[in-house]
Tab-separated table of C-alpha atoms in Angstrom:
chain	number	residue	atom	x	y	z
A	128	UNK	CA	-24.152	-11.832	-45.532
A	129	UNK	CA	-24.431	-8.027	-45.265
A	130	UNK	CA	-26.227	-8.423	-41.914
A	131	UNK	CA	-23.394	-10.608	-40.631
A	132	UNK	CA	-20.782	-8.036	-41.667
A	133	UNK	CA	-22.743	-5.171	-40.048
A	134	UNK	CA	-23.195	-7.228	-36.854
A	135	UNK	CA	-19.475	-8.072	-36.836
A	136	UNK	CA	-18.509	-4.409	-37.293
A	137	UNK	CA	-20.883	-3.215	-34.561
A	138	UNK	CA	-19.716	-5.974	-32.227
A	139	UNK	CA	-16.064	-5.156	-33.007
A	140	UNK	CA	-16.597	-1.444	-32.291
A	141	UNK	CA	-18.316	-2.276	-28.989
A	142	UNK	CA	-15.450	-4.584	-28.024
A	143	UNK	CA	-12.854	-1.921	-28.869
A	144	UNK	CA	-14.755	0.672	-26.792
A	145	UNK	CA	-15.093	-1.662	-23.799
A	146	UNK	CA	-11.424	-2.625	-24.025
A	147	UNK	CA	-10.355	1.035	-24.262
A	148	UNK	CA	-12.393	1.895	-21.132
A	149	UNK	CA	-10.959	-1.102	-19.281
A	150	UNK	CA	-7.418	-0.050	-20.227
A	151	UNK	CA	-8.143	3.544	-19.143
A	152	UNK	CA	-9.540	2.372	-15.795
A	153	UNK	CA	-6.441	0.204	-15.318
A	154	UNK	CA	-4.311	3.265	-16.081
A	155	UNK	CA	-6.253	5.359	-13.554
A	156	UNK	CA	-5.909	2.674	-10.862
A	157	UNK	CA	-2.157	2.594	-11.564
A	158	UNK	CA	-1.905	6.401	-11.334
A	159	UNK	CA	-3.650	6.290	-7.944
A	160	UNK	CA	-1.420	3.521	-6.581
A	161	UNK	CA	1.002	5.774	-4.676
A	162	UNK	CA	1.912	5.378	-1.003
A	163	UNK	CA	2.068	9.041	-0.022
A	164	UNK	CA	0.794	12.314	-1.397
A	165	UNK	CA	1.357	15.958	-0.448
A	166	UNK	CA	-0.188	18.995	-2.087
A	167	UNK	CA	-1.385	22.526	-1.635
A	168	UNK	CA	-4.919	22.974	-2.874
A	169	UNK	CA	-7.609	25.474	-3.631
A	170	UNK	CA	-11.140	24.233	-3.038
A	171	UNK	CA	-13.945	25.993	-4.876
A	172	UNK	CA	-17.565	25.135	-4.196
A	173	UNK	CA	-19.998	26.033	-6.974
A	174	UNK	CA	-23.759	25.866	-7.427
A	175	UNK	CA	-25.631	24.299	-10.373
A	176	UNK	CA	-25.046	27.390	-12.496
A	177	UNK	CA	-21.297	27.247	-11.696
A	178	UNK	CA	-21.439	30.416	-9.585
A	179	UNK	CA	-18.764	30.365	-6.897
A	180	UNK	CA	-20.184	29.846	-3.406
A	181	UNK	CA	-16.994	29.398	-1.416
A	182	UNK	CA	-13.241	29.339	-1.950
A	183	UNK	CA	-10.565	28.218	0.460
A	184	UNK	CA	-6.896	27.291	0.347
A	185	UNK	CA	-5.127	24.564	2.215
A	186	UNK	CA	-2.704	21.664	2.350
A	187	UNK	CA	-3.238	17.924	2.186
A	188	UNK	CA	-0.875	15.148	3.229
A	189	UNK	CA	-1.814	11.529	2.770
A	190	UNK	CA	-0.123	8.278	3.653
A	191	UNK	CA	-1.850	5.103	2.599
A	192	UNK	CA	-3.726	3.219	3.658
A	193	UNK	CA	-5.741	5.592	5.855
A	194	UNK	CA	-3.642	8.347	7.407
A	195	UNK	CA	-4.108	11.958	6.384
A	196	UNK	CA	-3.783	15.583	7.406
A	197	UNK	CA	-6.047	18.168	5.720
A	198	UNK	CA	-5.867	21.822	6.693
A	199	UNK	CA	-7.744	24.778	5.304
A	200	UNK	CA	-6.792	28.345	6.103
A	201	UNK	CA	-8.745	31.588	5.852
A	202	UNK	CA	-11.608	32.200	5.594
A	203	UNK	CA	-12.534	28.931	7.392
A	204	UNK	CA	-9.533	27.484	9.256
A	205	UNK	CA	-10.061	23.796	9.950
A	206	UNK	CA	-8.043	20.609	10.280
A	207	UNK	CA	-8.983	17.015	9.611
A	208	UNK	CA	-6.531	14.425	10.899
A	209	UNK	CA	-6.799	10.648	10.732
A	210	UNK	CA	-4.727	7.780	12.045
A	211	UNK	CA	-6.886	5.242	10.178
A	212	UNK	CA	-9.083	4.524	13.207
A	213	UNK	CA	-10.564	7.919	14.019
A	214	UNK	CA	-10.843	11.316	12.371
A	215	UNK	CA	-10.348	14.463	14.413
A	216	UNK	CA	-12.077	17.529	12.995
A	217	UNK	CA	-10.723	20.743	14.529
A	218	UNK	CA	-12.847	23.815	13.830
A	219	UNK	CA	-11.004	26.978	14.902
A	220	UNK	CA	-14.024	29.281	14.525
A	221	UNK	CA	-16.226	27.098	16.725
A	222	UNK	CA	-13.332	26.220	19.056
A	223	UNK	CA	-14.335	22.570	19.002
A	224	UNK	CA	-13.076	19.121	18.080
A	225	UNK	CA	-15.338	16.405	16.693
A	226	UNK	CA	-14.033	12.837	16.805
A	227	UNK	CA	-15.574	10.264	14.466
A	228	UNK	CA	-14.958	6.651	13.517
A	229	UNK	CA	-12.828	6.516	10.393
A	230	UNK	CA	-14.674	3.588	8.785
A	231	UNK	CA	-18.048	5.366	8.889
A	232	UNK	CA	-16.692	8.601	7.424
A	233	UNK	CA	-14.445	7.021	4.784
A	234	UNK	CA	-17.448	5.634	2.914
A	235	UNK	CA	-19.060	9.083	2.663
A	236	UNK	CA	-15.998	11.259	2.082
A	237	UNK	CA	-15.265	11.671	-1.618
A	238	UNK	CA	-11.596	12.424	-1.080
A	239	UNK	CA	-11.131	9.152	0.819
A	240	UNK	CA	-12.958	7.271	-1.895
A	241	UNK	CA	-10.491	8.484	-4.515
A	242	UNK	CA	-7.284	8.129	-2.536
A	243	UNK	CA	-7.974	4.982	-0.538
A	244	UNK	CA	-7.724	2.365	-3.252
A	245	UNK	CA	-8.054	2.649	-7.020
A	246	UNK	CA	-9.730	-0.758	-7.173
A	247	UNK	CA	-12.390	0.395	-4.687
A	248	UNK	CA	-12.938	3.426	-6.904
A	249	UNK	CA	-13.528	1.096	-9.866
A	250	UNK	CA	-16.155	-0.800	-7.847
A	251	UNK	CA	-18.054	2.414	-7.058
A	252	UNK	CA	-17.693	4.349	-10.326
A	253	UNK	CA	-17.866	3.658	-14.053
A	254	UNK	CA	-15.320	5.310	-16.306
A	255	UNK	CA	-17.329	7.418	-18.762
A	256	UNK	CA	-14.515	8.885	-20.834
A	257	UNK	CA	-10.881	9.878	-20.926
A	258	UNK	CA	-9.766	12.966	-22.798
A	259	UNK	CA	-7.042	15.589	-23.087
A	260	UNK	CA	-8.191	18.938	-21.702
A	261	UNK	CA	-6.104	22.011	-20.898
A	262	UNK	CA	-2.876	20.002	-20.976
A	263	UNK	CA	-4.228	17.327	-18.640
A	264	UNK	CA	-5.356	13.765	-19.173
A	265	UNK	CA	-8.811	13.824	-17.592
A	266	UNK	CA	-10.638	10.718	-16.392
A	267	UNK	CA	-14.395	11.244	-15.994
A	268	UNK	CA	-16.239	8.795	-13.746
A	269	UNK	CA	-19.888	8.405	-12.846
A	270	UNK	CA	-21.325	6.669	-9.767
A	271	UNK	CA	-22.769	3.213	-10.357
A	272	UNK	CA	-25.405	3.914	-7.689
A	273	UNK	CA	-27.858	6.567	-8.915
A	274	UNK	CA	-28.566	7.495	-5.266
A	275	UNK	CA	-24.911	8.073	-4.318
A	276	UNK	CA	-24.073	11.394	-2.690
A	277	UNK	CA	-21.143	11.884	-5.104
A	278	UNK	CA	-22.427	11.439	-8.660
A	279	UNK	CA	-19.356	12.313	-10.736
A	280	UNK	CA	-15.619	12.517	-10.254
A	281	UNK	CA	-13.045	14.023	-12.604
A	282	UNK	CA	-9.327	13.450	-12.106
A	283	UNK	CA	-6.850	15.404	-14.208
A	284	UNK	CA	-3.212	14.277	-14.458
A	285	UNK	CA	-0.166	15.936	-15.917
A	286	UNK	CA	2.121	12.993	-16.474
A	287	UNK	CA	1.755	10.963	-13.286
A	288	UNK	CA	0.887	13.919	-11.047
A	289	UNK	CA	-2.673	14.642	-10.023
A	290	UNK	CA	-3.368	18.286	-10.866
A	291	UNK	CA	-7.147	18.560	-10.700
A	292	UNK	CA	-9.869	16.811	-8.759
A	293	UNK	CA	-13.535	17.670	-9.216
A	294	UNK	CA	-16.564	16.192	-7.442
A	295	UNK	CA	-20.203	16.670	-8.429
A	296	UNK	CA	-22.618	15.779	-5.653
A	297	UNK	CA	-26.318	14.918	-5.753
A	298	UNK	CA	-27.177	18.640	-5.610
A	299	UNK	CA	-25.004	19.279	-8.686
């Protein structure tokens, strides 16, 4: 009898945890289900020890399903523009434009993975935990594929607005 009660309690706790994660993933998918997005951003690249390697500022405009404009300013002025079929990468320093097929790049670009479709995000990542941190509701996800180039994603929301986006790649 005691074994049955312990099994029931363990099973109930597991069910509650799985249900909570499912509800949190549903909430994240809902938060990402906007048609357009515009933001100024600061991108900081860090090494394994969290030392800053590079910092740049820019703007991002997105219109779903696959149109975007991404521009960074000093110290590395660049633009990425997509019409959903191709991506134009303008590099001011090199005075060149690289044109690539959108479909090939969208699978490798972490930003596109997050903003394209919340359901696609759920197919690629597992929700590890949701917590309140620094006034934000933070969703932490981990890649289902251990060989993926992007291993972890954190999305921080204040209300329904995305405030923080963090990627951890295979190099940490």
